[in-house]
Each structure stands twice: as C-alpha cells, then as structure tokens.
Amino acid sequence: MAFSGAQVLLFPFPTAGHIIPLLDLANHLINHHLKLTILVTPQNLPLLEPIRAIHPSDSIQTLCLSFPQLPAGSSFAARVRATSELYDPIVDWFRTHPSPPVAIISDFFLGWTHKLACRLGVRRIAFWPSGAFTCLVISHTWSNVEEILSTTNENSLITFTNIPNTPEYPRWKVSTLSSQYKKGDPDWEFLRGGYFENMKSWGVVFNSCREIEGVFIDRVKKEMGHDRVWAVGPLLPLDNNLVGPYYFQRGGSSVMPRDEVMTWLDDKADDSVVYVSFGSRAMLTRQQADALATALECSGVNFVWCLRIQEEGHVAGYKDVITKEYENRVANRGLIIKGWAPQVAILRHRAVSVFLTHCGWNSILEGISSKVLMLTWPMGADQFISAELLVNELNVGIRACEGGCQVVPDSVELAHILSESITGAPPQKERMSKLHDSVLEALQKGGSSSQDLDAFVKQIGQLQNETI
C-alpha cells in the first residue's frame, strides 16, 4: 500500500468507549493512505493490537505516554485536566520528529489540544465518538451552565433553542456531568473551556451520518460558521461482508470464545433472541440486577446477557444474583457471559432481534448496523440524550427503564416489554429496518458518509503544502 505521506496524530481520551471509535476511524484513514501516530497510555496499548495486526508497520506508529497519577476520588474534571500534563511532552515529540504530523485529531474531551495545535502550527480536528445531537445538547448546556444550575429542581425543563424543533428536557437528563460544575474551580473551568475550544477548532468529525442526524449536522455547521464538519460514520461497517477480524476483536478478547457463543445462537430460531448489555463501564446495582434477572426469566424469551462482574468493595456483586440455580433454570434459553463479549458478532447473528442497551453511542451504532430493535435503559453521561434521539427523534427505540443508575424497573412490566419486543410487531421495528438500509447506502461509494470521508482525507492531504 502506498501512503500519501500526510502524517496525523490521533489522541483519544483514555477510556475504551472513546479509544475504540477513534481506532475505527484510524482503520479507515489508513485504508485511505494516511500515516498515523496514535497517542496511547501503557495500560491501553493492548487495544491497538487488532488494528496493528492488519496494517503495515509503517502505516501506524504509537506514542506511548503516561498520565500523572491522581489521588483516589478525584473528579472527572480533574482527570480531563490531567491530560494537559502531556502538553510539553507532545511539543517535544513534535520538535524532534523528522516528519511531524500536519494535524491532530483529538477527542472532544481534549479541547485544550486546540491551543496545542495552534502553538505547533498545525490543524486540530475535534473527534466526537458520539453524534451531532449530543454535541448540540452539551454545547448549549455548558454555555448556559450557571443559569441551568441556578434552580435546584432537577425536573425543571431546559429549552434547547440551538436544536431544530426546540426540544425541552428535564435538567437531570442533560446535566449529568455539568451538575457537578463548581464555578471558579480550576478543574471544572478547564473542562468547560475545553468545550468552547472544540467550537474554535479547524474542523469536526462525527461518528455519525446524515441519514441519522442530517438536521443536527447542519446546525453544527451553522454554529461553527464553516463546512469543515464531516459525518463519516458509522465507522463500523454495516455490510457483514466487510466485517473482518479487526471488528470482531476490537475492544479486547471475549471471556467466552466467539465460536461457543455463535454455536449457542445457531440453535435458536431467527429473530428470537434478546441481547442485553450495558457497555464497558456501567454497572447495575444489586436491586437492578435482581429485577432484570427476574424479568428475563419470566419473559420466556431467549436471551444473551453480557454482564460485568463488579469489583470487590462495590455495593453489588453478581455472584448472589446469577446463581447456579438461576443459570440452571434458564439454561435452555439464556446464555450469560460474565465479562467482555463479541458484541458485533452477536448483534449480527440471524437469531438476534432485540437489543436492551444502556444507549452508549458505540452500542447504538452497532445496533443500527445490525437492524435490531433497541430497548433503552440509559445509565448516565450522554446516554439519556442518545435515548431521546432513538425514541423521540428517530422513533426506532422503546423505553425499557429510565432514571439512571439507581432506578429499579418493575420486573413484571419489563418482562412484558421483553416478550412483546420479540413476539409483537412494534412499528419501531419497521422504522429501524428502513433506517438501517438508508445508513447502509451512506457507507457505499457515493453515499454521504463515503463522500465526507473522501473529502476529509483530501483536505488533510492538502495540509502538507499549507503554512499556518
């Protein structure tokens, strides 16, 4: 493979949910003949193994830097601010590089890299592993955070004048992070300022597409005052024929062999299985896990439940919920995976029809790519907003539980929702099928995402001859 010579530095926020989609983007950029360096911490190096295994060694390099250790209990804002400790090491790396990058593509939590790029004389592109709808909600929330927090009523409605149709959402849904904001606190002011730096950056890349978020993408362009806003997703291919080993291994190895999972699913009828997963970070309380286990058992549906074992010291552990007796009772129709699972392969299996999800953006795109009905159970962060997009804006999702990490669903009601999602014919299924097909077209040559990716790579290539 011949490379154009354009070198780009990719800087993900150091958590799996942010690293994985940026690596998905990296895979596409390498296939478009760009040369990449990925900044990664030592503990996250294993996440790069699948992508490094399928590309030439000269196409992808790593810049391995350690973040400073923070005291236990440090705020998320402190974690974000700590990433700026890498400012000088990155400058030193640039200064000594024989062919330094022409651009920095960094996660939206790393808004400070805009000033870094300005000092280095290169362009900074903000990467949103989530969508434009979320971007607009977050932008409005942080721009008006003091007014929003001036009321103590978490149910007070916030009107989003910067979003088409001016939606309103209760404060608790949109301020899961900003509600912790402390005016004048250096960490929180740093975090808030980073969001404003995102809007000053040279460009923005979304892991989304016009078919999902067209009107919201146009609004971001309007707010930024230019068209350097590219929607290149879903970065995960929708065509099963294009999904190779990298996409089945991204994020880590499954605790249960993929072949074993597929064999279990092969024995099930088409569209008869519910897949349940809450992502790489969310953990259910004991009461929530009890309610979900009861609902799955009483619903009568086939299911695959991917759960994370909570560490010692947390409020709940699963060993008392998922007992041997429970596993025996559901053995013929329930597969329980205690740890990381091959989610893409599971969702795309012919037997899987429904996805009970925490509404992380990666999971949403994987659900759309698999044409499955999504039952929403957001737990925190931007997941409430993503659930609103699925249920109210796109009409392809059904609410399963709402209220976050402490609300316990009624197990009888949840069992009914699970059963109806498999045996019934909710209109959301048909709309999801149409959305899937239109998004698939966006990824084909000449489609909106394909065109945006080509245009983005072309502009990056032109930066080699540009002086800032």
XYZ file of N, CA and C in Angstrom, residues 63-301:
717
model
N 2.673 6.565 20.092
C 3.348 7.473 21.014
C 2.803 7.120 22.392
N 3.603 6.402 23.171
C 3.139 5.892 24.459
C 3.576 6.831 25.575
N 2.597 7.480 26.209
C 2.863 8.431 27.285
C 1.974 8.108 28.480
N 2.515 8.280 29.653
C 1.761 8.002 30.878
C 1.163 9.280 31.438
N -0.069 9.174 31.917
C -0.707 10.300 32.578
C -0.286 10.332 34.042
N -0.281 11.515 34.641
C 0.079 11.596 36.063
C -0.956 10.891 36.930
N -0.501 10.327 38.018
C -1.400 9.655 38.953
C -2.185 10.700 39.750
N -3.486 10.480 39.853
C -4.346 11.391 40.602
C -4.760 10.743 41.918
N -5.025 11.555 42.933
C -5.500 10.992 44.209
C -6.817 10.250 44.016
N -7.037 9.230 44.809
C -8.302 8.493 44.753
C -9.465 9.450 45.005
N -10.527 9.287 44.249
C -11.698 10.136 44.412
C -11.646 11.437 43.642
N -10.623 11.614 42.802
C -10.529 12.841 42.005
C -11.718 12.934 41.053
N -12.154 14.155 40.778
C -13.312 14.373 39.908
C -12.962 14.049 38.462
N -14.016 13.867 37.664
C -13.788 13.648 36.241
C -13.097 14.860 35.625
N -13.460 16.040 36.074
C -12.827 17.251 35.558
C -11.327 17.233 35.831
N -10.937 16.727 36.988
C -9.512 16.631 37.313
C -8.813 15.654 36.376
N -9.507 14.569 36.021
C -8.932 13.610 35.087
C -8.707 14.242 33.721
N -9.676 15.032 33.277
C -9.530 15.701 31.985
C -8.380 16.699 32.029
N -8.316 17.479 33.111
C -7.251 18.467 33.224
C -5.877 17.800 33.276
N -5.820 16.610 33.888
C -4.539 15.903 33.990
C -3.974 15.543 32.620
N -4.846 15.366 31.630
C -4.338 15.037 30.294
C -3.496 16.166 29.728
N -3.721 17.400 30.187
C -2.950 18.536 29.670
C -1.503 18.515 30.144
N -1.192 17.645 31.112
C 0.193 17.474 31.541
C 1.051 16.919 30.398
N 0.410 16.413 29.360
C 1.140 15.887 28.214
C 1.471 16.968 27.186
N 1.088 18.208 27.470
C 1.322 19.315 26.526
C 2.803 19.392 26.142
N 3.677 19.534 27.126
C 5.113 19.693 26.836
C 5.724 18.447 26.218
N 5.418 17.227 26.724
C 5.953 16.037 26.052
C 5.551 15.926 24.585
N 4.305 16.338 24.263
C 3.870 16.294 22.860
C 4.630 17.329 22.036
N 4.828 18.528 22.589
C 5.597 19.556 21.893
C 7.013 19.047 21.621
N 7.631 18.441 22.625
C 8.994 17.909 22.447
C 9.028 16.845 21.359
N 7.998 15.989 21.348
C 7.933 14.933 20.332
C 7.811 15.538 18.933
N 6.952 16.550 18.793
C 6.795 17.230 17.504
C 8.111 17.833 17.043
N 8.802 18.523 17.962
C 10.015 19.257 17.594
C 11.127 18.330 17.111
N 11.127 17.092 17.603
C 12.204 16.167 17.252
C 11.799 15.173 16.164
N 10.550 15.236 15.708
C 10.063 14.292 14.708
C 10.581 14.697 13.327
N 11.131 13.765 12.561
C 11.657 14.119 11.235
C 10.575 14.539 10.241
N 9.359 14.045 10.444
C 8.242 14.415 9.568
C 6.986 14.541 10.412
N 6.873 15.641 11.174
C 5.792 15.751 12.157
C 4.407 15.797 11.507
N 3.379 15.422 12.269
C 2.013 15.434 11.744
C 1.567 16.817 11.269
N 0.674 16.808 10.298
C 0.095 18.053 9.784
C -1.189 18.392 10.514
N -1.685 17.455 11.332
C -2.944 17.689 12.037
C -3.002 16.811 13.279
N -3.801 17.264 14.236
C -4.098 16.492 15.437
C -5.595 16.225 15.465
N -5.964 14.953 15.496
C -7.360 14.580 15.674
C -7.488 14.100 17.109
N -8.240 14.837 17.917
C -8.325 14.507 19.339
C -9.763 14.489 19.812
N -9.990 13.705 20.853
C -11.320 13.534 21.427
C -11.883 14.868 21.921
N -13.214 14.980 21.915
C -13.840 16.243 22.312
C -13.579 16.600 23.772
N -13.236 15.622 24.617
C -12.862 15.947 25.995
C -11.508 16.662 26.066
N -10.764 16.623 24.979
C -9.407 17.176 24.954
C -9.378 18.486 24.188
N -10.310 19.382 24.524
C -10.392 20.661 23.831
C -9.113 21.482 23.929
N -8.330 21.278 24.993
C -7.085 22.033 25.164
C -6.084 21.784 24.037
N -6.267 20.682 23.295
C -5.334 20.403 22.209
C -5.491 21.385 21.043
N -6.566 22.179 21.057
C -6.685 23.237 20.045
C -5.558 24.257 20.224
N -5.324 24.678 21.458
C -4.232 25.630 21.717
C -2.876 24.985 21.456
N -2.755 23.701 21.770
C -1.531 22.971 21.463
C -1.258 22.996 19.962
N -2.299 22.707 19.166
C -2.143 22.698 17.716
C -1.748 24.078 17.192
N -2.360 25.123 17.773
C -2.018 26.493 17.351
C -0.542 26.785 17.611
N -0.031 26.359 18.751
C 1.383 26.585 19.060
C 2.287 25.836 18.087
N 1.862 24.630 17.716
C 2.672 23.808 16.816
C 2.504 24.189 15.352
N 1.503 25.021 15.057
C 1.284 25.427 13.675
C 0.624 24.358 12.825
N -0.221 23.537 13.472
C -0.951 22.505 12.726
C -2.441 22.650 13.021
N -3.239 21.908 12.301
C -4.692 21.970 12.482
C -5.142 20.960 13.536
N -6.160 21.351 14.294
C -6.773 20.436 15.238
C -8.195 20.119 14.798
N -8.516 18.831 14.769
C -9.862 18.386 14.438
C -10.443 17.718 15.676
N -11.603 18.184 16.113
C -12.286 17.577 17.260
C -13.033 16.338 16.794
N -12.765 15.223 17.452
C -13.460 13.974 17.116
C -14.530 13.703 18.166
N -15.751 13.533 17.688
C -16.874 13.181 18.562
C -17.223 11.725 18.315
N -16.887 10.833 19.275
C -17.299 9.434 19.110
C -18.805 9.276 19.210
N -19.475 10.336 19.667
C -20.938 10.371 19.689
C -21.409 11.252 18.530
N -22.704 11.612 18.554
C -23.276 12.285 17.405
C -23.453 13.782 17.558
N -23.991 14.395 16.490
C -24.191 15.837 16.442
C -25.283 16.283 17.409
N -26.297 15.460 17.594
C -27.371 15.794 18.532
C -26.801 15.974 19.941
N -25.968 15.033 20.343
C -25.314 15.124 21.651
C -24.421 16.352 21.729
N -23.692 16.623 20.670
C -22.817 17.794 20.623
C -23.592 19.076 20.883
N -24.756 19.207 20.259
C -25.557 20.416 20.420
C -26.109 20.533 21.842
N -26.544 19.402 22.405
C -27.057 19.419 23.774
C -25.952 19.836 24.745
N -24.776 19.231 24.602
C -23.660 19.544 25.501
C -23.212 20.990 25.337
N -23.131 21.458 24.109
C -22.701 22.831 23.855
C -23.631 23.836 24.528
N -24.946 23.635 24.370
C -25.914 24.544 24.983
C -25.848 24.465 26.507
N -25.697 23.252 27.022
C -25.686 23.065 28.476
C -24.502 23.787 29.112
N -23.307 23.631 28.541
C -22.132 24.279 29.132
C -22.114 25.786 28.891
N -22.721 26.222 27.802
C -22.800 27.665 27.552
C -23.724 28.358 28.544
N -24.683 27.599 29.088
C -25.682 28.171 29.995
C -25.681 27.483 31.354
N -24.523 26.931 31.745
C -24.486 26.066 32.921
C -24.872 26.797 34.206
N -24.469 28.041 34.366
C -24.789 28.755 35.607
C -26.286 29.011 35.719
N -26.912 29.373 34.611
C -28.370 29.582 34.624
C -29.098 28.272 34.876
N -28.634 27.194 34.242
C -29.285 25.893 34.384
C -29.205 25.398 35.831
N -28.054 25.622 36.460
C -27.859 25.145 37.823
C -28.398 26.111 38.874
N -28.949 27.233 38.440
C -29.458 28.212 39.408
C -30.715 27.717 40.105
N -31.376 26.711 39.514
C -32.521 26.096 40.167
C -32.117 24.735 40.709
N -32.626 24.393 41.857
C -32.303 23.112 42.473
C -33.257 22.009 42.042
N -34.251 22.368 41.235
C -35.243 21.401 40.784
C -34.703 20.625 39.588
N -34.400 19.354 39.802
C -33.823 18.552 38.735
C -34.821 18.225 37.634
N -36.104 18.438 37.894
C -37.118 18.180 36.882
C -37.465 19.415 36.060
N -36.856 20.550 36.377
C -37.129 21.763 35.611
C -36.678 21.567 34.164
N -37.488 22.059 33.237
C -37.230 21.827 31.818
C -36.209 22.824 31.271
N -35.285 22.295 30.485
C -34.297 23.115 29.796
C -34.701 23.165 28.329
N -34.833 24.373 27.791
C -35.228 24.552 26.396
C -33.978 24.720 25.538
N -33.848 23.892 24.513
C -32.658 23.908 23.657
C -32.959 24.670 22.376
N -32.715 25.963 22.452
C -33.002 26.846 21.319
C -32.044 26.624 20.155
N -30.937 25.936 20.400
C -29.965 25.696 19.329
C -30.220 24.401 18.571
N -31.312 23.707 18.900
C -31.624 22.428 18.258
C -32.922 22.568 17.484
N -32.979 22.028 16.252
C -34.229 22.088 15.478
C -35.419 21.573 16.279
N -36.530 22.266 16.147
C -37.789 21.977 16.844
C -37.745 22.338 18.325
N -36.646 22.938 18.780
C -36.517 23.475 20.138
C -37.035 22.489 21.197
N -36.423 21.343 21.326
C -36.893 20.366 22.318
C -36.640 20.834 23.745
N -37.366 20.246 24.683
C -37.174 20.519 26.111
C -36.922 19.200 26.839
N -35.954 19.218 27.745
C -35.642 18.029 28.529
C -35.451 18.424 29.985
N -35.820 17.552 30.910
C -35.585 17.858 32.320
C -34.091 17.957 32.606
N -33.763 18.794 33.568
C -32.354 19.062 33.865
C -31.567 17.795 34.152
N -32.149 16.830 34.856
C -31.389 15.649 35.259
C -30.933 14.818 34.067
N -31.619 14.958 32.924
C -31.223 14.190 31.749
C -30.020 14.788 31.028
N -29.879 16.095 31.117
C -28.879 16.766 30.272
C -27.685 17.294 31.045
N -27.724 17.213 32.365
C -26.632 17.803 33.144
C -25.986 16.783 34.074
N -25.862 15.542 33.596
C -25.269 14.505 34.431
C -23.831 14.832 34.811
N -23.108 15.523 33.929
C -21.743 15.941 34.241
C -21.699 17.390 34.705
N -22.387 18.269 33.995
C -22.317 19.693 34.319
C -22.944 20.015 35.671
N -23.778 19.115 36.202
C -24.373 19.375 37.520
C -23.311 19.395 38.618
N -22.125 18.830 38.326
C -21.030 18.822 39.301
C -20.147 20.073 39.192
N -20.466 20.915 38.219
C -19.653 22.113 37.949
C -19.571 23.026 39.173
N -18.366 23.497 39.447
C -18.121 24.445 40.540
C -17.445 25.676 39.955
N -18.182 26.772 39.934
C -17.646 27.994 39.351
C -16.364 28.413 40.066
N -15.345 28.718 39.276
C -14.069 29.146 39.835
C -13.109 28.019 40.145
N -13.609 26.779 40.184
C -12.733 25.634 40.433
C -11.871 25.401 39.190
N -10.540 25.341 39.340
C -9.655 25.235 38.166
C -9.955 24.021 37.287
N -10.256 22.901 37.899
C -10.526 21.698 37.112
C -11.799 21.853 36.278
N -12.859 22.351 36.906
C -14.128 22.479 36.198
C -14.105 23.593 35.167
N -13.409 24.667 35.450
C -13.289 25.741 34.457
C -12.477 25.248 33.255
N -11.481 24.398 33.523
C -10.683 23.829 32.440
C -11.544 22.942 31.555
N -12.352 22.088 32.182
C -13.233 21.203 31.424
C -14.227 22.007 30.594
N -14.831 23.004 31.211
C -15.815 23.823 30.493
C -15.165 24.541 29.322
N -13.979 25.098 29.561
C -13.289 25.814 28.489
C -12.967 24.924 27.308
N -12.722 23.642 27.589
C -12.410 22.725 26.506
C -13.537 22.586 25.504
N -14.778 22.646 25.973
C -15.912 22.555 25.059
C -15.945 23.754 24.115
N -15.602 24.932 24.616
C -15.574 26.111 23.761
C -14.429 26.021 22.753
N -13.301 25.407 23.172
C -12.187 25.218 22.245
C -12.583 24.284 21.102
N -13.446 23.321 21.377
C -13.915 22.435 20.313
C -14.556 23.232 19.186
N -15.345 24.228 19.548
C -16.053 25.025 18.539
C -15.122 25.977 17.794
N -13.908 26.194 18.338
C -12.915 27.031 17.658
C -11.999 26.211 16.760
N -12.063 24.908 16.883
C -11.139 24.055 16.147
C -11.371 24.156 14.645
N -10.349 23.765 13.912
C -10.389 23.878 12.453
C -11.504 23.043 11.849
N -11.774 21.889 12.469
C -12.810 21.024 11.938
C -13.340 20.070 12.985
N -14.406 19.366 12.617
C -15.063 18.402 13.500
C -15.394 17.147 12.696
N -15.130 15.998 13.305
C -15.516 14.711 12.705
C -16.482 14.011 13.654
N -17.617 13.575 13.106
C -18.611 12.841 13.888
C -18.658 11.384 13.445
N -18.786 10.498 14.421
C -19.060 9.093 14.121
C -20.572 8.941 13.957
N -21.058 9.521 12.879
C -22.494 9.556 12.608
C -22.660 9.774 11.113
N -23.891 9.971 10.666
C -24.115 10.235 9.242
C -25.376 11.079 9.069
N -25.526 11.613 7.888
C -26.669 12.497 7.604
C -27.987 11.752 7.700
N -27.967 10.470 7.375
C -29.201 9.695 7.412
C -29.731 9.550 8.830
N -28.855 9.640 9.817
C -29.268 9.586 11.217
C -29.514 10.977 11.774
N -28.653 11.939 11.408
C -28.640 13.232 12.091
C -28.482 14.428 11.164
N -29.039 14.357 9.981
C -28.816 15.414 8.990
C -29.072 16.832 9.487
N -30.237 17.065 10.097
C -30.577 18.431 10.519
C -29.663 18.902 11.647
N -29.198 17.974 12.472
C -28.327 18.352 13.585
C -26.900 18.632 13.095
N -26.461 17.899 12.100
C -25.152 18.162 11.497
C -25.149 19.538 10.853
N -26.228 19.885 10.151
C -26.323 21.216 9.536
C -26.277 22.315 10.595
N -26.890 22.047 11.748
C -26.893 23.051 12.805
C -25.490 23.246 13.383
N -24.728 22.163 13.518
C -23.346 22.300 13.992
C -22.540 23.146 13.020
N -22.717 22.930 11.731
C -22.021 23.741 10.731
C -22.367 25.215 10.889
N -23.628 25.488 11.160
C -24.068 26.868 11.330
C -23.418 27.494 12.554
N -23.347 26.729 13.665
C -22.759 27.264 14.891
C -21.254 27.477 14.746
N -20.590 26.614 13.963
C -19.148 26.761 13.785
C -18.807 27.799 12.732
N -19.757 28.094 11.870
C -19.530 29.130 10.864
C -18.759 28.661 9.652
N -18.663 27.359 9.435
C -17.986 26.819 8.247
C -18.474 25.400 7.998
N -18.025 24.813 6.871
C -18.486 23.485 6.474
C -17.479 22.383 6.777
N -16.463 22.688 7.560
C -15.475 21.641 7.875
C -16.001 20.756 9.009
N -17.142 20.184 8.745
C -17.819 19.276 9.671
C -18.142 18.015 8.872
N -17.486 16.939 9.225
C -17.605 15.708 8.449
C -18.295 14.623 9.280
N -19.332 14.039 8.717
C -20.028 12.913 9.356
C -19.651 11.669 8.572
N -18.779 10.837 9.126
C -18.153 9.753 8.378
C -18.593 8.370 8.872
N -19.584 8.329 9.725
C -19.965 7.070 10.342
C -21.176 6.424 9.702
N -21.615 5.307 10.267
C -20.940 4.581 11.335
C -19.587 4.056 10.878
N -18.561 4.268 11.696
C -17.227 3.823 11.334
C -17.129 2.310 11.324
N -18.046 1.669 12.001
C -18.164 0.213 11.930
C -18.975 -0.130 10.686
N -18.457 -0.942 9.754
C -19.201 -1.241 8.525
C -20.543 -1.895 8.808
N -21.542 -1.533 8.022
C -22.846 -2.166 8.160
C -22.944 -3.440 7.341
N -22.128 -3.538 6.308
C -22.150 -4.706 5.434
C -21.372 -5.844 6.094
N -22.050 -6.943 6.398
C -21.386 -8.069 7.070
C -20.201 -8.602 6.282
N -20.230 -8.441 4.960
C -19.126 -8.936 4.136
C -17.845 -8.134 4.343
N -17.975 -6.922 4.920
C -16.812 -6.067 5.130
C -16.262 -6.179 6.545
N -16.940 -6.921 7.387
C -16.524 -7.027 8.783
C -15.491 -8.142 8.911
N -14.252 -7.748 9.086
C -13.169 -8.715 9.193
C -12.773 -8.956 10.632
N -11.632 -9.625 10.820
C -11.170 -9.977 12.172
C -11.012 -8.775 13.092
N -10.577 -7.622 12.538
C -10.380 -6.450 13.405
C -11.662 -6.084 14.135
N -12.779 -6.059 13.419
C -14.019 -5.581 14.024
C -14.601 -6.570 15.030
N -14.228 -7.834 14.916
C -14.696 -8.796 15.899
C -13.792 -8.834 17.127
N -12.577 -8.311 17.012
C -11.630 -8.361 18.122
C -11.445 -7.005 18.801
N -11.946 -5.934 18.205
C -11.742 -4.598 18.767
C -12.324 -4.547 20.181
N -11.609 -3.880 21.049
C -12.074 -3.736 22.420
C -11.568 -4.801 23.357
N -10.991 -5.873 22.803
C -10.461 -6.911 23.674
C -10.998 -8.281 23.330
N -10.425 -9.280 23.935
C -10.831 -10.661 23.691
C -12.048 -11.005 24.544
N -12.942 -11.778 23.966
C -14.131 -12.203 24.693
C -13.761 -13.202 25.780
N -14.439 -13.096 26.926
C -14.195 -14.063 28.000
C -14.765 -15.434 27.638
N -15.706 -15.456 26.698
C -16.256 -16.710 26.186
C -15.886 -16.799 24.715
N -15.285 -17.871 24.267
C -14.870 -17.967 22.866
C -16.008 -17.627 21.911
N -15.684 -16.851 20.887
C -16.700 -16.421 19.931
C -17.425 -17.616 19.308
N -16.691 -18.676 18.975
C -17.318 -19.846 18.351
C -18.343 -20.482 19.279
N -18.065 -20.455 20.581
C -19.005 -21.032 21.543
C -20.296 -20.224 21.587
N -20.154 -18.891 21.539
C -21.331 -18.023 21.531
C -22.134 -18.241 20.256
N -21.447 -18.299 19.114
C -22.129 -18.459 17.835
C -22.837 -19.821 17.756
N -22.190 -20.846 18.290
C -22.817 -22.167 18.288
C -24.115 -22.161 19.084
N -24.103 -21.479 20.237
C -25.321 -21.380 21.051
C -26.419 -20.668 20.272
N -26.069 -19.580 19.596
C -27.055 -18.822 18.824
C -27.547 -19.604 17.609
N -26.677 -20.405 17.019
C -27.067 -21.180 15.834
C -28.251 -22.099 16.108
N -28.416 -22.495 17.355
C -29.513 -23.405 17.708
C -30.849 -22.684 17.897
N -30.829 -21.348 17.820
C -32.051 -20.577 18.058
C -32.699 -20.168 16.742
N -34.012 -19.993 16.780
C -34.757 -19.574 15.591
C -34.405 -18.133 15.229
N -34.660 -17.774 13.996
C -34.435 -16.405 13.548
C -35.242 -15.427 14.399
N -34.629 -14.298 14.724
C -35.305 -13.188 15.418
C -35.973 -13.619 16.723
N -35.311 -14.480 17.479
C -35.922 -14.990 18.704
C -35.142 -14.637 19.968
N -34.040 -13.881 19.821
C -33.133 -13.655 20.944
C -33.032 -12.167 21.271
N -33.030 -11.868 22.580
C -32.746 -10.522 23.081
C -31.304 -10.506 23.584
N -30.545 -9.523 23.127
C -29.184 -9.340 23.630
C -29.203 -8.207 24.649
N -28.596 -8.433 25.817
C -28.603 -7.476 26.919
C -27.161 -7.093 27.264
N -26.862 -5.811 27.193
C -25.521 -5.356 27.572
C -25.575 -3.893 27.974
N -24.753 -3.537 28.957
C -24.696 -2.161 29.454
C -23.323 -1.534 29.238
N -22.597 -2.034 28.252
C -21.349 -1.401 27.871
C -20.182 -1.755 28.767
N -19.092 -0.992 28.589
C -17.833 -1.323 29.250
C -17.683 -0.685 30.619
N -18.593 0.230 30.998
C -18.402 0.945 32.252
C -19.593 0.860 33.214
N -20.800 0.855 32.689
C -21.983 0.886 33.558
C -22.119 -0.415 34.341
N -22.469 -0.294 35.612
C -22.698 -1.455 36.464
C -24.045 -1.317 37.161
N -24.828 -2.385 37.135
C -26.125 -2.377 37.785
C -25.964 -2.505 39.298
N -26.916 -1.945 40.011
C -26.976 -2.205 41.449
C -27.540 -3.597 41.660
N -27.437 -4.082 42.884
C -27.973 -5.403 43.198
C -29.460 -5.461 42.891
N -30.194 -4.406 43.257
C -31.644 -4.388 43.040
C -31.976 -4.389 41.538
N -31.207 -3.626 40.754
C -31.449 -3.598 39.315
C -31.160 -4.954 38.678
N -30.043 -5.562 39.106
C -29.681 -6.871 38.566
C -30.740 -7.921 38.919
N -31.258 -7.863 40.144
C -32.328 -8.782 40.554
C -33.551 -8.616 39.666
N -33.952 -7.353 39.447
C -35.150 -7.076 38.644
C -34.963 -7.542 37.207
N -33.786 -7.306 36.651
C -33.526 -7.718 35.277
C -33.497 -9.238 35.158
N -32.829 -9.901 36.104
C -32.780 -11.362 36.075
C -34.185 -11.963 36.138
N -35.022 -11.408 37.017
C -36.401 -11.892 37.142
C -37.183 -11.654 35.863
N -37.024 -10.469 35.275
C -37.742 -10.134 34.045
C -37.342 -11.054 32.900
N -36.059 -11.321 32.763
C -35.593 -12.200 31.692
C -36.147 -13.616 31.874
N -36.166 -14.070 33.123
C -36.680 -15.420 33.384
C -38.180 -15.509 33.111
N -38.926 -14.490 33.555
C -40.387 -14.531 33.430
C -40.873 -14.205 32.024
N -40.048 -13.547 31.228
C -40.478 -13.127 29.890
C -40.655 -14.300 28.943
N -39.905 -15.367 29.183
C -39.979 -16.522 28.298
C -39.134 -16.392 27.039
N -38.407 -15.285 26.875
C -37.625 -15.075 25.652
C -36.246 -15.731 25.771
